Amino acid sequence: MPHGTVQTPAFMPVGTQGSVKATLHRDLEQAGAQIILGNTYHLYLRPGDQLIARRGGLHRFIGWPHPILTDSGGYQVFSLAGRRKIDEQGAEFRSHLDGSLHRLSPESAVDIQARLGSDIAMVLDECLAYPASRDETAQSMERSVRWAARCRAHFRQVLDAGAAADVAVMNLGQAQFGIVQGGVFQDLRDQSADATIAIGFEGYAIGGLSVGEPIDLMYSVVSDTVRRLPEDQPRYLMGAGTPEDLVECVARGIDMFDCVLPTRNARNGQLFTSEGRINIKNARYAEDDGPIDPACGCYTCRTHSRAYLRHLYLAGEMTAGSLNTLHNLTFYLDTMRRIREAITLRTFDKFRQEFLRSASRLSPNS
Ligand SMILES: [Zn+2]
């Protein structure tokens, strides 16, 4: 990509507002992050994509010289229940910040991401809540395909015009990914995949999963959908998942992931370890002098005990969020690195079995 190489399979930490919460870019680099995700909805509303373009684009503005993927803003807008209206043209919504009225269309989602200058831009798609009926899902999927075609046509127009475009294009090497929808209905997934591939993108995402459906259903939709996507282009599972999901979905052919779990859970005191999850709030850690995870080499584990981290959390110290986030992200990024090594050494099946066995060693409430 224009800002560097990303080794796959890859995990992308979520940097909603141009910042991975509670984490310095320096620490992200050290933990092995090669690409981060930025949220178009948030950056468009504040500080604004035009302001960011005037600063030279998102990479320069936030001081992250490595690859960035931006979403289309759709997911956040569709989550604004009661504050948005959707029609064929796009979505009309009220800002969660000040109630001001905005429109997001397939074309404006392309323009905003062109101004941000991310390395990978996503098409605007319609996101349904789970569960949804087959009819609703079919109609929504068909609209997403029409929007994908509009996004691609507009993207080509804007990127081809380059400096002559009406939009300030911050990254002429930007790629655009299409998104396969269709809920948990495999025939709709197949139709969506075929239509999206026919439009033609640099990579393909599977959207609309990890929204509350049973885990086995998610895995089977991933398996069956991945098979239809080109093997020589990146395949991205949006919004997933747990460490076990990463391993299981790599096994099914996924190359890219993003998820708020490691960062959000860290701020709530839930930590991922090589032996399962622990909750640092629990009284059992009050006098535990060991690290979060003896198998982890992150700064937090090298420096601090569970007892101290529990104290910081209960005292409401900001460093609790930073130290816990650094550990959880290191765990996720290390897992991806180990997966890549295992694939190279052709030992992935063995890695997968051992990983799932040790990940379930602790109960969810440890
Ligand atoms: Zn650690």
Short mmCIF file of C-alpha atoms and ligand atoms in Angstrom, two decimals:
data_model
loop_
_atom_site.label_atom_id
_atom_site.label_comp_id
_atom_site.label_asym_id
_atom_site.label_seq_id
_atom_site.Cartn_x
_atom_site.Cartn_y
_atom_site.Cartn_z
CA MET A 1 0.00 0.00 0.00
CA PRO A 2 1.13 3.62 -0.41
CA HIS A 3 2.12 3.82 3.27
CA GLY A 4 3.78 0.43 3.64
CA THR A 5 3.40 -3.31 3.57
CA VAL A 6 0.83 -5.16 5.65
CA GLN A 7 1.52 -8.81 6.34
CA THR A 8 -1.62 -10.92 6.35
CA PRO A 9 -3.49 -12.26 8.11
CA ALA A 10 -3.60 -8.91 9.91
CA PHE A 11 -5.44 -7.40 12.84
CA MET A 12 -6.30 -3.69 12.65
CA PRO A 13 -6.62 -1.84 15.98
CA VAL A 14 -9.59 0.53 15.90
CA GLY A 15 -8.62 4.21 15.99
CA THR A 16 -12.10 5.69 15.98
CA GLN A 17 -11.25 9.38 16.27
CA GLY A 18 -7.78 9.22 14.72
CA SER A 19 -6.48 7.65 17.93
CA VAL A 20 -6.53 4.11 19.27
CA LYS A 21 -8.04 4.89 22.65
CA ALA A 22 -5.55 5.24 25.54
CA THR A 23 -2.61 4.27 23.29
CA LEU A 24 0.36 6.16 21.82
CA HIS A 25 1.21 5.45 18.17
CA ARG A 26 4.74 4.64 19.39
CA ASP A 27 3.38 1.79 21.51
CA LEU A 28 1.16 0.55 18.65
CA GLU A 29 4.23 0.33 16.39
CA GLN A 30 6.16 -1.54 19.08
CA ALA A 31 3.28 -3.95 19.61
CA GLY A 32 3.45 -4.79 15.90
CA ALA A 33 0.47 -2.90 14.44
CA GLN A 34 0.99 -2.47 10.68
CA ILE A 35 -2.38 -0.88 9.88
CA ILE A 36 -5.06 0.87 11.91
CA LEU A 37 -8.70 1.69 11.23
CA GLY A 38 -10.24 5.16 11.29
CA ASN A 39 -13.98 5.86 11.53
CA THR A 40 -15.30 8.13 8.78
CA TYR A 41 -18.47 9.08 10.69
CA HIS A 42 -16.54 10.45 13.66
CA LEU A 43 -13.79 12.15 11.65
CA TYR A 44 -16.33 13.74 9.27
CA LEU A 45 -18.24 15.27 12.19
CA ARG A 46 -15.17 16.20 14.21
CA PRO A 47 -12.73 17.72 13.33
CA GLY A 48 -14.11 17.44 9.75
CA ASP A 49 -12.66 15.84 6.63
CA GLN A 50 -12.02 19.26 5.01
CA LEU A 51 -9.92 20.36 7.98
CA ILE A 52 -8.00 17.07 7.84
CA ALA A 53 -7.40 17.49 4.07
CA ARG A 54 -6.01 20.98 4.75
CA ARG A 55 -3.56 19.33 7.20
CA GLY A 56 -2.36 17.05 4.38
CA GLY A 57 -4.67 14.09 5.07
CA LEU A 58 -5.25 11.71 7.96
CA HIS A 59 -1.76 10.14 8.09
CA ARG A 60 -0.03 13.48 8.48
CA PHE A 61 -2.71 14.95 10.78
CA ILE A 62 -2.53 12.12 13.31
CA GLY A 63 1.19 11.35 12.85
CA TRP A 64 0.77 7.71 11.77
CA PRO A 65 2.90 7.09 8.65
CA HIS A 66 1.75 3.48 8.16
CA PRO A 67 -1.35 2.16 6.35
CA ILE A 68 -4.85 3.20 7.44
CA LEU A 69 -8.22 1.72 6.48
CA THR A 70 -11.31 3.89 6.83
CA ASP A 71 -14.86 2.56 7.04
CA SER A 72 -17.64 4.32 5.12
CA GLY A 73 -19.42 5.83 8.12
CA GLY A 74 -22.48 3.73 7.37
CA TYR A 75 -22.28 1.44 10.35
CA GLN A 76 -22.34 4.34 12.85
CA VAL A 77 -25.12 6.15 10.96
CA PHE A 78 -27.28 3.03 10.85
CA SER A 79 -26.72 2.60 14.59
CA LEU A 80 -28.32 6.02 15.25
CA ALA A 81 -31.79 4.51 15.66
CA GLY A 82 -34.43 7.24 15.68
CA ARG A 83 -31.93 9.85 14.46
CA ARG A 84 -31.63 8.75 10.84
CA LYS A 85 -33.75 8.19 7.68
CA ILE A 86 -32.63 5.93 4.86
CA ASP A 87 -33.71 5.98 1.24
CA GLU A 88 -32.22 4.97 -2.09
CA GLN A 89 -30.11 8.14 -2.23
CA GLY A 90 -28.45 7.47 1.12
CA ALA A 91 -28.95 8.30 4.78
CA GLU A 92 -30.02 11.50 6.47
CA PHE A 93 -28.95 11.69 10.10
CA ARG A 94 -28.54 13.95 13.09
CA SER A 95 -25.11 14.29 14.65
CA HIS A 96 -24.77 12.66 18.07
CA LEU A 97 -22.64 15.69 19.04
CA ASP A 98 -24.91 18.67 18.37
CA GLY A 99 -28.04 17.36 16.63
CA SER A 100 -27.09 19.02 13.30
CA LEU A 101 -28.53 17.46 10.13
CA HIS A 102 -26.24 15.65 7.63
CA ARG A 103 -26.52 13.41 4.56
CA LEU A 104 -24.32 10.44 3.77
CA SER A 105 -24.57 8.99 0.26
CA PRO A 106 -22.45 6.43 -1.60
CA GLU A 107 -20.78 9.37 -3.38
CA SER A 108 -20.16 11.49 -0.28
CA ALA A 109 -18.71 8.46 1.57
CA VAL A 110 -16.16 8.22 -1.29
CA ASP A 111 -15.44 11.98 -1.18
CA ILE A 112 -14.91 12.04 2.58
CA GLN A 113 -12.50 9.10 2.43
CA ALA A 114 -10.65 10.71 -0.52
CA ARG A 115 -10.08 13.79 1.66
CA LEU A 116 -8.92 11.61 4.57
CA GLY A 117 -6.53 9.83 2.18
CA SER A 118 -6.71 6.40 3.78
CA ASP A 119 -4.93 3.51 2.03
CA ILE A 120 -8.13 1.46 1.91
CA ALA A 121 -11.57 3.04 1.60
CA MET A 122 -14.76 1.06 2.14
CA VAL A 123 -17.99 1.35 0.13
CA LEU A 124 -21.17 2.57 1.82
CA ASP A 125 -23.43 -0.38 2.55
CA GLU A 126 -26.66 -0.82 4.46
CA CYS A 127 -26.25 -2.51 7.83
CA LEU A 128 -29.18 -4.45 9.25
CA ALA A 129 -29.71 -5.37 12.87
CA TYR A 130 -29.85 -9.08 13.74
CA PRO A 131 -32.23 -10.82 13.44
CA ALA A 132 -33.77 -9.59 10.17
CA SER A 133 -36.28 -11.39 7.94
CA ARG A 134 -35.23 -12.90 4.64
CA ASP A 135 -37.24 -10.27 2.69
CA GLU A 136 -35.71 -7.38 4.59
CA THR A 137 -32.26 -8.86 4.18
CA ALA A 138 -32.74 -9.43 0.44
CA GLN A 139 -33.93 -5.87 -0.19
CA SER A 140 -31.15 -4.41 1.90
CA MET A 141 -28.52 -6.57 0.19
CA GLU A 142 -29.77 -5.48 -3.26
CA ARG A 143 -29.60 -1.83 -2.22
CA SER A 144 -26.06 -2.38 -0.94
CA VAL A 145 -25.08 -3.78 -4.36
CA ARG A 146 -26.56 -0.71 -6.12
CA TRP A 147 -24.71 1.54 -3.68
CA ALA A 148 -21.48 -0.40 -4.27
CA ALA A 149 -21.75 0.23 -8.02
CA ARG A 150 -22.30 3.97 -7.38
CA CYS A 151 -19.36 4.03 -4.94
CA ARG A 152 -17.06 2.36 -7.48
CA ALA A 153 -18.08 4.63 -10.37
CA HIS A 154 -17.59 7.73 -8.23
CA PHE A 155 -14.30 6.45 -6.79
CA ARG A 156 -12.87 5.89 -10.31
CA GLN A 157 -14.05 9.32 -11.40
CA VAL A 158 -12.51 11.09 -8.39
CA LEU A 159 -9.23 9.14 -8.38
CA ASP A 160 -8.78 9.41 -12.17
CA ALA A 161 -9.33 13.17 -12.05
CA GLY A 162 -6.67 13.39 -9.30
CA ALA A 163 -5.62 17.00 -8.76
CA ALA A 164 -8.37 18.13 -11.16
CA ALA A 165 -11.12 16.53 -9.04
CA ASP A 166 -13.61 18.73 -7.17
CA VAL A 167 -12.51 16.86 -4.06
CA ALA A 168 -9.05 17.25 -2.52
CA VAL A 169 -7.66 13.73 -3.15
CA MET A 170 -5.07 13.07 -0.44
CA ASN A 171 -3.91 9.63 -1.62
CA LEU A 172 -3.86 8.80 -5.32
CA GLY A 173 -2.93 5.20 -4.48
CA GLN A 174 -6.07 4.64 -2.41
CA ALA A 175 -7.72 1.22 -2.79
CA GLN A 176 -11.44 0.54 -2.41
CA PHE A 177 -13.03 -2.59 -0.96
CA GLY A 178 -16.52 -3.89 -1.67
CA ILE A 179 -18.66 -5.44 1.08
CA VAL A 180 -20.65 -8.67 0.85
CA GLN A 181 -23.96 -8.55 2.73
CA GLY A 182 -26.89 -10.98 2.93
CA GLY A 183 -27.17 -11.71 6.66
CA VAL A 184 -27.24 -15.39 7.55
CA PHE A 185 -28.94 -16.44 4.28
CA GLN A 186 -26.30 -18.19 2.21
CA ASP A 187 -28.10 -17.80 -1.14
CA LEU A 188 -28.27 -14.02 -0.54
CA ARG A 189 -24.58 -14.00 0.47
CA ASP A 190 -23.77 -15.82 -2.78
CA GLN A 191 -25.75 -13.31 -4.87
CA SER A 192 -24.12 -10.41 -3.05
CA ALA A 193 -20.63 -11.86 -3.49
CA ASP A 194 -21.11 -12.49 -7.22
CA ALA A 195 -22.58 -9.01 -7.85
CA THR A 196 -19.86 -7.27 -5.80
CA ILE A 197 -17.08 -9.17 -7.56
CA ALA A 198 -18.66 -8.28 -10.91
CA ILE A 199 -18.36 -4.56 -10.03
CA GLY A 200 -14.68 -5.19 -9.24
CA PHE A 201 -12.73 -3.94 -6.21
CA GLU A 202 -9.18 -4.20 -4.88
CA GLY A 203 -10.42 -6.35 -1.99
CA TYR A 204 -13.60 -7.75 -0.47
CA ALA A 205 -15.11 -7.58 2.99
CA ILE A 206 -17.77 -9.67 4.68
CA GLY A 207 -20.08 -7.30 6.55
CA GLY A 208 -23.13 -7.80 8.74
CA LEU A 209 -21.67 -10.57 10.91
CA SER A 210 -20.64 -10.52 14.57
CA VAL A 211 -23.93 -8.69 15.28
CA GLY A 212 -25.37 -11.18 17.75
CA GLU A 213 -25.87 -14.31 15.64
CA PRO A 214 -24.79 -17.67 17.15
CA ILE A 215 -21.07 -18.27 16.71
CA ASP A 216 -21.47 -21.49 14.70
CA LEU A 217 -23.72 -19.67 12.25
CA MET A 218 -21.13 -16.92 11.83
CA TYR A 219 -18.40 -19.48 11.15
CA SER A 220 -20.50 -21.32 8.58
CA VAL A 221 -21.44 -18.08 6.74
CA VAL A 222 -17.75 -17.08 6.72
CA SER A 223 -16.72 -20.51 5.35
CA ASP A 224 -19.29 -20.52 2.58
CA THR A 225 -18.84 -16.84 1.61
CA VAL A 226 -15.03 -16.86 1.58
CA ARG A 227 -15.10 -19.66 -1.00
CA ARG A 228 -16.72 -17.34 -3.54
CA LEU A 229 -14.23 -14.48 -3.04
CA PRO A 230 -11.06 -14.20 -5.17
CA GLU A 231 -8.14 -15.96 -3.47
CA ASP A 232 -5.58 -13.49 -4.77
CA GLN A 233 -7.25 -10.44 -3.20
CA PRO A 234 -7.59 -9.52 0.49
CA ARG A 235 -10.65 -10.88 2.32
CA TYR A 236 -11.68 -8.83 5.33
CA LEU A 237 -14.12 -9.89 8.06
CA MET A 238 -15.55 -6.68 9.51
CA GLY A 239 -15.98 -6.20 13.25
CA ALA A 240 -14.75 -9.61 14.49
CA GLY A 241 -13.87 -10.84 16.99
CA THR A 242 -12.49 -12.76 19.96
CA PRO A 243 -8.98 -14.27 19.76
CA GLU A 244 -10.65 -17.64 19.04
CA ASP A 245 -12.62 -16.02 16.19
CA LEU A 246 -9.38 -14.75 14.63
CA VAL A 247 -7.86 -18.22 14.61
CA GLU A 248 -11.07 -19.91 13.42
CA CYS A 249 -11.71 -17.40 10.63
CA VAL A 250 -8.08 -17.45 9.42
CA ALA A 251 -8.59 -21.21 9.13
CA ARG A 252 -11.55 -20.41 6.85
CA GLY A 253 -9.56 -17.99 4.65
CA ILE A 254 -9.92 -14.51 6.19
CA ASP A 255 -6.93 -12.13 5.80
CA MET A 256 -7.97 -9.01 7.73
CA PHE A 257 -9.82 -8.24 10.95
CA ASP A 258 -10.80 -5.25 13.05
CA CYS A 259 -12.52 -5.24 16.41
CA VAL A 260 -12.98 -2.98 19.43
CA LEU A 261 -12.87 -5.95 21.85
CA PRO A 262 -9.18 -5.73 22.87
CA THR A 263 -9.32 -1.97 23.45
CA ARG A 264 -12.82 -1.64 24.89
CA ASN A 265 -12.50 -4.65 27.17
CA ALA A 266 -9.11 -3.43 28.40
CA ARG A 267 -10.73 -0.22 29.63
CA ASN A 268 -13.31 -2.35 31.46
CA GLY A 269 -10.62 -4.47 33.10
CA GLN A 270 -11.04 -7.59 30.97
CA LEU A 271 -7.70 -8.94 29.80
CA PHE A 272 -6.91 -11.61 27.21
CA THR A 273 -4.17 -14.08 28.11
CA SER A 274 -2.65 -17.21 26.65
CA GLU A 275 -4.77 -19.16 29.15
CA GLY A 276 -8.06 -17.36 28.58
CA ARG A 277 -9.61 -14.13 29.88
CA ILE A 278 -9.17 -12.64 33.31
CA ASN A 279 -10.98 -9.80 35.01
CA ILE A 280 -8.46 -7.65 36.82
CA LYS A 281 -11.20 -6.24 39.12
CA ASN A 282 -11.56 -9.59 40.89
CA ALA A 283 -10.50 -9.75 44.54
CA ARG A 284 -8.37 -12.83 43.82
CA TYR A 285 -5.78 -10.54 42.18
CA ALA A 286 -5.47 -8.13 45.14
CA GLU A 287 -2.14 -9.66 46.25
CA ASP A 288 -1.12 -11.40 43.03
CA ASP A 289 2.46 -10.39 42.25
CA GLY A 290 2.56 -12.11 38.86
CA PRO A 291 2.13 -10.43 35.46
CA ILE A 292 -1.16 -10.49 33.52
CA ASP A 293 0.30 -13.18 31.27
CA PRO A 294 3.70 -14.81 31.93
CA ALA A 295 3.88 -15.64 28.20
CA CYS A 296 3.53 -11.97 27.16
CA GLY A 297 6.50 -9.66 26.55
CA CYS A 298 4.60 -6.34 26.53
CA TYR A 299 5.70 -3.39 28.68
CA THR A 300 2.77 -3.91 31.05
CA CYS A 301 3.61 -7.57 31.69
CA ARG A 302 7.35 -6.89 31.97
CA THR A 303 6.82 -4.08 34.49
CA HIS A 304 3.66 -4.48 36.55
CA SER A 305 1.89 -7.04 38.72
CA ARG A 306 -1.76 -8.02 38.63
CA ALA A 307 -2.05 -6.54 42.14
CA TYR A 308 -0.85 -3.11 40.95
CA LEU A 309 -3.03 -3.17 37.81
CA ARG A 310 -6.07 -4.08 39.95
CA HIS A 311 -5.27 -1.16 42.26
CA LEU A 312 -4.94 1.28 39.31
CA TYR A 313 -8.26 0.09 37.91
CA LEU A 314 -10.13 0.44 41.22
CA ALA A 315 -8.55 3.85 41.86
CA GLY A 316 -9.77 5.02 38.45
CA GLU A 317 -6.25 5.93 37.27
CA MET A 318 -5.97 6.70 33.54
CA THR A 319 -2.85 4.54 33.34
CA ALA A 320 -5.07 1.52 34.05
CA GLY A 321 -6.69 2.01 30.63
CA SER A 322 -3.36 2.58 28.87
CA LEU A 323 -1.51 -0.35 30.45
CA ASN A 324 -4.41 -2.76 29.99
CA THR A 325 -4.94 -1.68 26.36
CA LEU A 326 -1.26 -2.12 25.57
CA HIS A 327 -1.41 -5.67 26.89
CA ASN A 328 -4.62 -6.65 25.07
CA LEU A 329 -3.44 -5.21 21.75
CA THR A 330 -0.08 -6.96 22.16
CA PHE A 331 -1.95 -10.21 22.76
CA TYR A 332 -4.04 -9.77 19.59
CA LEU A 333 -1.11 -8.65 17.42
CA ASP A 334 1.12 -11.43 18.81
CA THR A 335 -1.59 -13.96 18.03
CA MET A 336 -1.67 -12.75 14.42
CA ARG A 337 2.13 -12.89 14.22
CA ARG A 338 2.12 -16.46 15.54
CA ILE A 339 -0.61 -17.38 13.04
CA ARG A 340 1.52 -15.98 10.19
CA GLU A 341 4.56 -17.92 11.41
CA ALA A 342 2.56 -21.12 11.71
CA ILE A 343 1.20 -20.69 8.17
CA THR A 344 4.74 -20.15 6.84
CA LEU A 345 6.00 -23.23 8.70
CA ARG A 346 2.92 -25.22 7.63
CA THR A 347 2.04 -25.93 11.26
CA PHE A 348 -1.16 -23.89 11.41
CA ASP A 349 -3.47 -26.85 12.13
CA LYS A 350 -1.40 -27.79 15.18
CA PHE A 351 -1.25 -24.15 16.30
CA ARG A 352 -5.03 -23.87 15.95
CA GLN A 353 -5.69 -26.94 18.13
CA GLU A 354 -3.28 -25.83 20.85
CA PHE A 355 -4.55 -22.26 20.81
CA LEU A 356 -8.19 -23.26 21.27
CA ARG A 357 -7.27 -25.72 24.03
CA SER A 358 -5.31 -23.18 26.09
CA ALA A 359 -7.70 -20.26 25.41
CA SER A 360 -10.50 -22.15 27.13
CA ARG A 361 -8.49 -23.11 30.20
CA LEU A 362 -9.94 -20.31 32.37
CA SER A 363 -13.66 -19.76 32.91
CA PRO A 364 -15.11 -16.53 31.45
CA ASN A 365 -15.35 -15.01 34.95
CA SER A 366 -11.81 -15.63 36.16
ZN ZN B 1 1.23 -8.23 28.24
#
